[in-house]
């Protein structure tokens, strides 16, 4: 009988973990604008040997503007014009998926790098961007990201206008 009482508590605990994971990128998903910078490689801090991504020295930039649930427009320094992309929040990672000329451009946000402790929100996220032909990205973008992570361009993303009224609406 005690075991039966324990099962609902276990189910609630597991559901809470899933819900907590699903909210890791909620602020980023709700933000109307997301800005990312990507690098071909890391620089190395001479004093510590740590790997660094130096702002202003990126090889490419991407800007995502939300257009609706699960959709965004992307402007990138790697291509002319704006493109529609699919937004997939798996709870584990947040993906922006673009399909162009038979190739997929996958931008994956995987962790919080810097938080605003005062407001309790992440303000800078770790990201990777890859170009590939793996059609599994449509059904399982997490698996494709994990398989290609070591060959992807490292970077970071941040969002704007989260919890702030846009200037033109004042």
Short mmCIF file of N, CA and C in Angstrom, two decimals:
data_model
loop_
_atom_site.label_atom_id
_atom_site.label_comp_id
_atom_site.label_asym_id
_atom_site.label_seq_id
_atom_site.Cartn_x
_atom_site.Cartn_y
_atom_site.Cartn_z
N UNK A 1 0.82 -1.20 0.00
CA UNK A 1 0.00 0.00 0.00
C UNK A 1 0.87 1.27 0.00
N UNK A 2 1.95 1.24 0.78
CA UNK A 2 2.83 2.41 0.82
C UNK A 2 3.44 2.68 -0.55
N UNK A 3 3.69 1.60 -1.30
CA UNK A 3 4.26 1.76 -2.64
C UNK A 3 3.31 2.53 -3.55
N UNK A 4 2.01 2.29 -3.42
CA UNK A 4 1.02 2.98 -4.24
C UNK A 4 0.96 4.47 -3.91
N UNK A 5 1.19 4.82 -2.66
CA UNK A 5 1.22 6.24 -2.28
C UNK A 5 2.46 6.93 -2.85
N UNK A 6 3.55 6.17 -2.96
CA UNK A 6 4.81 6.71 -3.45
C UNK A 6 4.77 7.00 -4.95
N UNK A 7 4.08 6.19 -5.73
CA UNK A 7 4.05 6.35 -7.19
C UNK A 7 3.51 7.70 -7.64
N UNK A 8 2.38 8.19 -7.10
CA UNK A 8 1.92 9.52 -7.53
C UNK A 8 2.93 10.62 -7.19
N UNK A 9 3.61 10.50 -6.04
CA UNK A 9 4.62 11.50 -5.69
C UNK A 9 5.79 11.45 -6.66
N UNK A 10 6.19 10.24 -7.05
CA UNK A 10 7.26 10.10 -8.02
C UNK A 10 6.85 10.68 -9.36
N UNK A 11 5.62 10.42 -9.77
CA UNK A 11 5.12 10.96 -11.04
C UNK A 11 5.08 12.48 -11.01
N UNK A 12 4.65 13.05 -9.89
CA UNK A 12 4.63 14.52 -9.77
C UNK A 12 6.04 15.08 -9.80
N UNK A 13 6.98 14.42 -9.15
CA UNK A 13 8.36 14.90 -9.15
C UNK A 13 8.94 14.87 -10.56
N UNK A 14 8.71 13.77 -11.28
CA UNK A 14 9.20 13.68 -12.64
C UNK A 14 8.54 14.70 -13.55
N UNK A 15 7.25 14.91 -13.38
CA UNK A 15 6.54 15.91 -14.19
C UNK A 15 7.09 17.30 -13.90
N UNK A 16 7.43 17.57 -12.65
CA UNK A 16 8.02 18.85 -12.29
C UNK A 16 9.36 19.05 -12.96
N UNK A 17 10.18 17.97 -13.04
CA UNK A 17 11.46 18.08 -13.72
C UNK A 17 11.27 18.37 -15.20
N UNK A 18 10.34 17.70 -15.84
CA UNK A 18 10.08 17.93 -17.26
C UNK A 18 9.59 19.35 -17.47
N UNK A 19 8.70 19.82 -16.59
CA UNK A 19 8.19 21.18 -16.72
C UNK A 19 9.31 22.19 -16.52
N UNK A 20 10.23 21.93 -15.57
CA UNK A 20 11.35 22.85 -15.34
C UNK A 20 12.25 22.89 -16.57
N UNK A 21 12.50 21.74 -17.19
CA UNK A 21 13.32 21.72 -18.39
C UNK A 21 12.64 22.46 -19.52
N UNK A 22 11.35 22.28 -19.66
CA UNK A 22 10.61 22.91 -20.76
C UNK A 22 10.62 24.42 -20.65
N UNK A 23 10.84 24.96 -19.45
CA UNK A 23 10.82 26.41 -19.27
C UNK A 23 12.21 27.03 -19.36
N UNK A 24 13.25 26.24 -19.58
CA UNK A 24 14.61 26.77 -19.62
C UNK A 24 14.80 27.85 -20.69
N UNK A 25 14.08 27.73 -21.80
CA UNK A 25 14.23 28.67 -22.91
C UNK A 25 12.98 29.51 -23.14
N UNK A 26 12.03 29.48 -22.22
CA UNK A 26 10.77 30.19 -22.42
C UNK A 26 10.96 31.68 -22.66
N UNK A 27 11.84 32.33 -21.88
CA UNK A 27 12.06 33.77 -22.08
C UNK A 27 12.61 34.05 -23.47
N UNK A 28 13.49 33.20 -23.93
CA UNK A 28 14.05 33.37 -25.27
C UNK A 28 13.00 33.14 -26.35
N UNK A 29 12.16 32.14 -26.17
CA UNK A 29 11.10 31.85 -27.14
C UNK A 29 10.10 33.01 -27.21
N UNK A 30 9.79 33.62 -26.08
CA UNK A 30 8.82 34.73 -26.04
C UNK A 30 9.40 36.05 -26.53
N UNK A 31 10.71 36.16 -26.54
CA UNK A 31 11.34 37.41 -26.97
C UNK A 31 11.10 37.63 -28.46
N UNK A 32 10.70 38.84 -28.87
CA UNK A 32 10.46 39.08 -30.29
C UNK A 32 11.73 39.10 -31.14
N UNK A 33 12.89 39.32 -30.49
CA UNK A 33 14.15 39.40 -31.23
C UNK A 33 15.22 38.59 -30.50
N UNK A 34 15.96 37.78 -31.25
CA UNK A 34 17.09 37.02 -30.71
C UNK A 34 18.28 37.29 -31.62
N UNK A 35 19.40 37.62 -31.02
CA UNK A 35 20.62 37.96 -31.74
C UNK A 35 21.70 36.94 -31.41
N UNK A 36 22.40 36.43 -32.42
CA UNK A 36 23.44 35.42 -32.21
C UNK A 36 24.71 35.79 -32.97
N UNK A 37 25.84 35.41 -32.40
CA UNK A 37 27.15 35.57 -33.04
C UNK A 37 27.82 34.20 -33.04
N UNK A 38 28.41 33.83 -34.19
CA UNK A 38 29.05 32.52 -34.33
C UNK A 38 30.49 32.68 -34.80
N UNK A 39 31.33 31.74 -34.38
CA UNK A 39 32.77 31.79 -34.61
C UNK A 39 33.22 30.49 -35.26
N UNK A 40 34.26 30.54 -36.06
CA UNK A 40 34.83 29.32 -36.65
C UNK A 40 35.60 28.53 -35.60
N UNK A 41 36.17 29.24 -34.63
CA UNK A 41 36.91 28.56 -33.57
C UNK A 41 36.99 29.47 -32.35
N UNK A 42 37.40 28.90 -31.26
CA UNK A 42 37.60 29.66 -30.03
C UNK A 42 38.96 30.33 -30.04
N UNK A 43 39.06 31.47 -29.36
CA UNK A 43 40.37 32.05 -29.08
C UNK A 43 40.78 31.50 -27.72
N UNK A 44 42.06 31.58 -27.43
CA UNK A 44 42.57 31.04 -26.16
C UNK A 44 43.10 32.17 -25.30
N UNK A 45 42.63 32.22 -24.05
CA UNK A 45 43.10 33.19 -23.08
C UNK A 45 44.55 32.83 -22.71
N UNK A 46 45.48 33.74 -22.98
CA UNK A 46 46.91 33.45 -22.74
C UNK A 46 47.23 33.23 -21.27
N UNK A 47 46.49 33.90 -20.40
CA UNK A 47 46.77 33.80 -18.97
C UNK A 47 46.26 32.48 -18.37
N UNK A 48 45.10 32.04 -18.81
CA UNK A 48 44.48 30.86 -18.18
C UNK A 48 44.40 29.64 -19.08
N UNK A 49 44.48 29.84 -20.39
CA UNK A 49 44.30 28.73 -21.32
C UNK A 49 42.84 28.43 -21.62
N UNK A 50 41.93 29.23 -21.04
CA UNK A 50 40.50 29.03 -21.26
C UNK A 50 40.13 29.36 -22.70
N UNK A 51 39.09 28.70 -23.19
CA UNK A 51 38.56 28.99 -24.51
C UNK A 51 37.65 30.21 -24.42
N UNK A 52 37.77 31.13 -25.39
CA UNK A 52 37.02 32.38 -25.36
C UNK A 52 36.30 32.63 -26.69
N UNK A 53 35.14 33.27 -26.59
CA UNK A 53 34.46 33.83 -27.75
C UNK A 53 34.45 35.34 -27.52
N UNK A 54 35.16 36.08 -28.34
CA UNK A 54 35.34 37.51 -28.13
C UNK A 54 34.30 38.27 -28.93
N UNK A 55 33.50 39.09 -28.21
CA UNK A 55 32.49 39.90 -28.90
C UNK A 55 33.17 40.81 -29.91
N UNK A 56 32.52 40.95 -31.08
CA UNK A 56 33.05 41.80 -32.13
C UNK A 56 34.00 41.09 -33.07
N UNK A 57 34.35 39.84 -32.78
CA UNK A 57 35.28 39.10 -33.64
C UNK A 57 34.62 37.86 -34.25
N UNK A 58 33.31 37.85 -34.31
CA UNK A 58 32.60 36.68 -34.86
C UNK A 58 32.74 36.62 -36.37
N UNK A 59 32.56 35.41 -36.92
CA UNK A 59 32.60 35.23 -38.37
C UNK A 59 31.21 35.38 -38.99
N UNK A 60 30.16 35.21 -38.19
CA UNK A 60 28.81 35.41 -38.73
C UNK A 60 27.86 35.85 -37.61
N UNK A 61 26.82 36.55 -38.04
CA UNK A 61 25.78 37.02 -37.13
C UNK A 61 24.43 36.53 -37.65
N UNK A 62 23.51 36.28 -36.73
CA UNK A 62 22.15 35.91 -37.11
C UNK A 62 21.18 36.67 -36.21
N UNK A 63 20.09 37.09 -36.79
CA UNK A 63 19.03 37.78 -36.06
C UNK A 63 17.73 37.04 -36.36
N UNK A 64 17.01 36.66 -35.30
CA UNK A 64 15.73 35.97 -35.45
C UNK A 64 14.63 36.87 -34.92
N UNK A 65 13.55 36.99 -35.68
CA UNK A 65 12.40 37.77 -35.28
C UNK A 65 11.17 36.86 -35.31
N UNK A 66 10.52 36.72 -34.16
CA UNK A 66 9.36 35.84 -34.06
C UNK A 66 8.24 36.33 -34.96
N UNK A 67 7.64 35.41 -35.73
CA UNK A 67 6.52 35.76 -36.60
C UNK A 67 5.24 35.03 -36.19
N UNK A 68 5.35 34.10 -35.29
CA UNK A 68 4.19 33.33 -34.82
C UNK A 68 4.66 32.12 -34.04
N UNK A 69 3.73 31.35 -33.49
CA UNK A 69 4.13 30.16 -32.73
C UNK A 69 4.94 29.19 -33.60
N UNK A 70 6.14 28.87 -33.16
CA UNK A 70 6.99 27.94 -33.88
C UNK A 70 7.60 28.47 -35.16
N UNK A 71 7.52 29.78 -35.39
CA UNK A 71 8.04 30.39 -36.63
C UNK A 71 8.83 31.66 -36.31
N UNK A 72 9.83 31.93 -37.15
CA UNK A 72 10.60 33.16 -37.03
C UNK A 72 11.18 33.51 -38.40
N UNK A 73 11.60 34.76 -38.54
CA UNK A 73 12.34 35.21 -39.73
C UNK A 73 13.79 35.36 -39.31
N UNK A 74 14.68 34.89 -40.16
CA UNK A 74 16.11 34.97 -39.88
C UNK A 74 16.80 35.86 -40.91
N UNK A 75 17.64 36.74 -40.40
CA UNK A 75 18.54 37.51 -41.25
C UNK A 75 19.94 37.12 -40.80
N UNK A 76 20.78 36.73 -41.76
CA UNK A 76 22.12 36.25 -41.43
C UNK A 76 23.15 36.93 -42.32
N UNK A 77 24.35 37.11 -41.78
CA UNK A 77 25.43 37.66 -42.59
C UNK A 77 25.96 36.63 -43.58
N UNK A 78 25.47 35.40 -43.50
CA UNK A 78 25.91 34.35 -44.43
C UNK A 78 24.98 34.20 -45.63
N UNK A 79 23.96 35.04 -45.74
CA UNK A 79 23.06 34.95 -46.88
C UNK A 79 22.29 36.25 -47.05
N UNK A 80 21.85 36.49 -48.28
CA UNK A 80 21.11 37.72 -48.57
C UNK A 80 19.64 37.54 -48.23
N UNK A 81 19.02 38.57 -47.69
CA UNK A 81 17.59 38.57 -47.43
C UNK A 81 17.19 37.83 -46.17
N UNK A 82 15.90 37.92 -45.87
CA UNK A 82 15.34 37.25 -44.69
C UNK A 82 14.73 35.92 -45.11
N UNK A 83 14.80 34.94 -44.22
CA UNK A 83 14.25 33.61 -44.49
C UNK A 83 13.36 33.17 -43.34
N UNK A 84 12.28 32.44 -43.68
CA UNK A 84 11.43 31.84 -42.65
C UNK A 84 12.12 30.61 -42.09
N UNK A 85 12.10 30.47 -40.77
CA UNK A 85 12.68 29.30 -40.11
C UNK A 85 11.68 28.73 -39.12
N UNK A 86 11.87 27.46 -38.83
CA UNK A 86 11.05 26.77 -37.85
C UNK A 86 11.73 26.87 -36.49
N UNK A 87 10.94 27.11 -35.43
CA UNK A 87 11.46 27.20 -34.07
C UNK A 87 10.96 25.98 -33.31
N UNK A 88 11.89 25.20 -32.75
CA UNK A 88 11.53 23.98 -32.03
C UNK A 88 12.15 24.03 -30.63
N UNK A 89 11.31 24.09 -29.60
CA UNK A 89 11.76 24.05 -28.22
C UNK A 89 11.47 22.65 -27.69
N UNK A 90 12.51 21.81 -27.62
CA UNK A 90 12.32 20.44 -27.16
C UNK A 90 12.35 20.33 -25.64
N UNK A 91 12.67 21.43 -24.97
CA UNK A 91 12.83 21.40 -23.52
C UNK A 91 14.28 21.19 -23.14
N UNK A 92 14.97 20.39 -23.92
CA UNK A 92 16.40 20.18 -23.69
C UNK A 92 17.22 21.24 -24.42
N UNK A 93 16.81 21.53 -25.66
CA UNK A 93 17.47 22.54 -26.49
C UNK A 93 16.41 23.36 -27.22
N UNK A 94 16.83 24.53 -27.69
CA UNK A 94 15.98 25.36 -28.54
C UNK A 94 16.65 25.42 -29.91
N UNK A 95 15.91 25.07 -30.96
CA UNK A 95 16.46 25.01 -32.31
C UNK A 95 15.75 25.99 -33.23
N UNK A 96 16.54 26.64 -34.09
CA UNK A 96 16.03 27.40 -35.23
C UNK A 96 16.49 26.61 -36.45
N UNK A 97 15.54 26.15 -37.26
CA UNK A 97 15.84 25.27 -38.39
C UNK A 97 15.49 25.94 -39.71
N UNK A 98 16.47 26.00 -40.60
CA UNK A 98 16.29 26.58 -41.93
C UNK A 98 16.64 25.50 -42.95
N UNK A 99 15.81 25.37 -43.98
CA UNK A 99 16.06 24.42 -45.07
C UNK A 99 16.26 25.24 -46.34
N UNK A 100 17.49 25.21 -46.85
CA UNK A 100 17.81 26.02 -48.02
C UNK A 100 18.64 25.19 -48.99
N UNK A 101 18.16 25.10 -50.24
CA UNK A 101 18.87 24.39 -51.32
C UNK A 101 19.25 22.97 -50.92
N UNK A 102 18.37 22.27 -50.24
CA UNK A 102 18.61 20.89 -49.84
C UNK A 102 19.45 20.73 -48.59
N UNK A 103 19.94 21.82 -48.04
CA UNK A 103 20.79 21.79 -46.86
C UNK A 103 20.03 22.37 -45.67
N UNK A 104 20.35 21.91 -44.49
CA UNK A 104 19.75 22.45 -43.27
C UNK A 104 20.77 23.32 -42.55
N UNK A 105 20.33 24.48 -42.10
CA UNK A 105 21.11 25.32 -41.22
C UNK A 105 20.43 25.22 -39.86
N UNK A 106 21.14 24.64 -38.91
CA UNK A 106 20.58 24.38 -37.59
C UNK A 106 21.29 25.23 -36.56
N UNK A 107 20.53 26.14 -35.95
CA UNK A 107 21.04 26.95 -34.86
C UNK A 107 20.44 26.39 -33.58
N UNK A 108 21.29 25.93 -32.68
CA UNK A 108 20.82 25.30 -31.44
C UNK A 108 21.33 26.07 -30.24
N UNK A 109 20.41 26.43 -29.37
CA UNK A 109 20.74 27.08 -28.10
C UNK A 109 20.65 26.01 -27.03
N UNK A 110 21.75 25.84 -26.28
CA UNK A 110 21.85 24.66 -25.42
C UNK A 110 22.03 24.96 -23.93
N UNK A 111 22.39 26.18 -23.55
CA UNK A 111 22.60 26.45 -22.13
C UNK A 111 22.53 27.94 -21.84
N UNK A 112 22.40 28.27 -20.59
CA UNK A 112 22.48 29.66 -20.14
C UNK A 112 23.92 29.94 -19.74
N UNK A 113 24.51 30.99 -20.31
CA UNK A 113 25.88 31.38 -19.98
C UNK A 113 25.94 32.46 -18.91
N UNK A 114 24.93 33.34 -18.92
CA UNK A 114 24.94 34.48 -17.99
C UNK A 114 23.52 34.82 -17.58
N UNK A 115 23.32 35.00 -16.28
CA UNK A 115 21.99 35.31 -15.77
C UNK A 115 21.96 36.69 -15.13
N UNK A 116 20.79 37.30 -15.17
CA UNK A 116 20.54 38.53 -14.43
C UNK A 116 19.99 38.08 -13.08
N UNK A 117 20.84 38.08 -12.09
CA UNK A 117 20.45 37.57 -10.77
C UNK A 117 19.31 38.38 -10.15
N UNK A 118 19.27 39.66 -10.45
CA UNK A 118 18.23 40.53 -9.88
C UNK A 118 16.84 40.13 -10.36
N UNK A 119 16.74 39.76 -11.65
CA UNK A 119 15.44 39.40 -12.21
C UNK A 119 15.25 37.90 -12.37
N UNK A 120 16.32 37.13 -12.16
CA UNK A 120 16.23 35.68 -12.24
C UNK A 120 16.00 35.14 -13.65
N UNK A 121 16.54 35.84 -14.66
CA UNK A 121 16.38 35.38 -16.04
C UNK A 121 17.74 35.26 -16.71
N UNK A 122 17.83 34.36 -17.65
CA UNK A 122 19.05 34.21 -18.43
C UNK A 122 19.11 35.35 -19.45
N UNK A 123 20.29 35.93 -19.61
CA UNK A 123 20.43 37.02 -20.57
C UNK A 123 21.41 36.68 -21.70
N UNK A 124 22.21 35.63 -21.55
CA UNK A 124 23.12 35.20 -22.61
C UNK A 124 23.16 33.67 -22.62
N UNK A 125 23.00 33.13 -23.82
CA UNK A 125 22.88 31.69 -24.00
C UNK A 125 24.02 31.15 -24.86
N UNK A 126 24.46 29.93 -24.57
CA UNK A 126 25.43 29.24 -25.42
C UNK A 126 24.71 28.67 -26.63
N UNK A 127 25.33 28.77 -27.80
CA UNK A 127 24.69 28.31 -29.03
C UNK A 127 25.72 27.68 -29.95
N UNK A 128 25.23 26.87 -30.87
CA UNK A 128 26.05 26.26 -31.92
C UNK A 128 25.27 26.36 -33.22
N UNK A 129 26.00 26.48 -34.32
CA UNK A 129 25.33 26.51 -35.63
C UNK A 129 26.04 25.53 -36.55
N UNK A 130 25.24 24.72 -37.25
CA UNK A 130 25.81 23.75 -38.19
C UNK A 130 25.04 23.79 -39.50
N UNK A 131 25.73 23.34 -40.54
CA UNK A 131 25.13 23.18 -41.86
C UNK A 131 25.31 21.72 -42.24
N UNK A 132 24.20 21.08 -42.63
CA UNK A 132 24.27 19.64 -42.87
C UNK A 132 23.12 19.21 -43.78
N UNK A 133 23.12 17.93 -44.11
CA UNK A 133 22.10 17.34 -44.97
C UNK A 133 21.32 16.24 -44.24
N UNK A 134 21.36 16.22 -42.93
CA UNK A 134 20.73 15.17 -42.13
C UNK A 134 19.23 15.45 -41.97
N UNK A 135 18.40 14.70 -42.68
CA UNK A 135 16.95 14.92 -42.65
C UNK A 135 16.31 14.56 -41.31
N UNK A 136 17.05 13.87 -40.44
CA UNK A 136 16.51 13.57 -39.10
C UNK A 136 16.23 14.83 -38.30
N UNK A 137 16.82 15.96 -38.73
CA UNK A 137 16.66 17.21 -38.00
C UNK A 137 15.19 17.61 -37.87
N UNK A 138 14.36 17.18 -38.82
CA UNK A 138 12.93 17.51 -38.77
C UNK A 138 12.23 16.78 -37.62
N UNK A 139 12.58 15.52 -37.41
CA UNK A 139 11.90 14.73 -36.38
C UNK A 139 12.65 14.66 -35.06
N UNK A 140 13.98 14.81 -35.08
CA UNK A 140 14.77 14.70 -33.85
C UNK A 140 15.96 15.66 -33.89
N UNK A 141 15.69 16.97 -33.79
CA UNK A 141 16.80 17.93 -33.88
C UNK A 141 17.82 17.78 -32.75
N UNK A 142 17.39 17.30 -31.58
CA UNK A 142 18.33 17.09 -30.47
C UNK A 142 19.40 16.08 -30.85
N UNK A 143 18.99 14.95 -31.44
CA UNK A 143 19.95 13.90 -31.82
C UNK A 143 20.93 14.40 -32.88
N UNK A 144 20.43 15.18 -33.84
CA UNK A 144 21.31 15.71 -34.88
C UNK A 144 22.30 16.70 -34.27
N UNK A 145 21.82 17.56 -33.38
CA UNK A 145 22.72 18.51 -32.71
C UNK A 145 23.82 17.76 -31.96
N UNK A 146 23.44 16.75 -31.18
CA UNK A 146 24.43 16.03 -30.40
C UNK A 146 25.44 15.30 -31.29
N UNK A 147 24.99 14.80 -32.43
CA UNK A 147 25.89 14.10 -33.35
C UNK A 147 26.87 15.07 -34.03
N UNK A 148 26.43 16.30 -34.28
CA UNK A 148 27.25 17.26 -35.03
C UNK A 148 27.90 18.33 -34.15
N UNK A 149 27.65 18.29 -32.88
CA UNK A 149 28.09 19.35 -31.97
C UNK A 149 29.58 19.67 -32.08
N UNK A 150 30.42 18.66 -32.16
CA UNK A 150 31.87 18.89 -32.21
C UNK A 150 32.34 19.52 -33.51
N UNK A 151 31.50 19.48 -34.55
CA UNK A 151 31.86 20.06 -35.84
C UNK A 151 31.05 21.31 -36.15
N UNK A 152 30.38 21.86 -35.16
CA UNK A 152 29.54 23.05 -35.34
C UNK A 152 30.30 24.31 -34.96
N UNK A 153 29.81 25.44 -35.44
CA UNK A 153 30.41 26.73 -35.09
C UNK A 153 29.89 27.16 -33.72
N UNK A 154 30.78 27.41 -32.75
CA UNK A 154 30.34 27.86 -31.43
C UNK A 154 29.90 29.32 -31.46
N UNK A 155 29.04 29.68 -30.51
CA UNK A 155 28.60 31.07 -30.43
C UNK A 155 27.76 31.32 -29.20
N UNK A 156 27.13 32.46 -29.20
CA UNK A 156 26.22 32.82 -28.11
C UNK A 156 25.08 33.65 -28.66
N UNK A 157 23.98 33.66 -27.93
CA UNK A 157 22.79 34.42 -28.32
C UNK A 157 22.28 35.21 -27.12
N UNK A 158 21.60 36.29 -27.41
CA UNK A 158 20.88 37.03 -26.37
C UNK A 158 19.56 37.50 -26.95
N UNK A 159 18.69 37.97 -26.08
CA UNK A 159 17.38 38.42 -26.53
C UNK A 159 17.19 39.87 -26.15
N UNK A 160 16.23 40.48 -26.81
CA UNK A 160 15.94 41.88 -26.49
C UNK A 160 14.46 42.04 -26.23
N UNK A 161 14.14 43.09 -25.55
CA UNK A 161 12.76 43.47 -25.26
C UNK A 161 12.02 42.48 -24.37
N UNK A 162 12.72 41.62 -23.64
CA UNK A 162 12.00 40.73 -22.74
C UNK A 162 11.68 41.52 -21.47
N UNK A 163 10.45 41.53 -21.10
CA UNK A 163 9.95 42.28 -19.94
C UNK A 163 10.17 43.78 -20.07
N UNK A 164 10.34 44.28 -21.30
CA UNK A 164 10.53 45.71 -21.54
C UNK A 164 9.55 46.12 -22.64
N UNK A 165 8.90 47.25 -22.46
CA UNK A 165 8.00 47.74 -23.50
C UNK A 165 8.84 48.30 -24.65
N UNK A 166 8.53 47.89 -25.87
CA UNK A 166 9.29 48.37 -27.02
C UNK A 166 9.14 49.88 -27.16
N UNK A 167 10.23 50.54 -27.56
CA UNK A 167 10.27 52.01 -27.62
C UNK A 167 9.19 52.57 -28.53
N UNK A 168 8.91 51.96 -29.66
CA UNK A 168 7.93 52.53 -30.58
C UNK A 168 6.50 52.41 -30.08
N UNK A 169 6.25 51.64 -29.05
CA UNK A 169 4.91 51.48 -28.54
C UNK A 169 4.62 52.40 -27.36
N UNK A 170 5.59 53.22 -26.97
CA UNK A 170 5.40 54.10 -25.79
C UNK A 170 4.59 55.30 -26.12
#
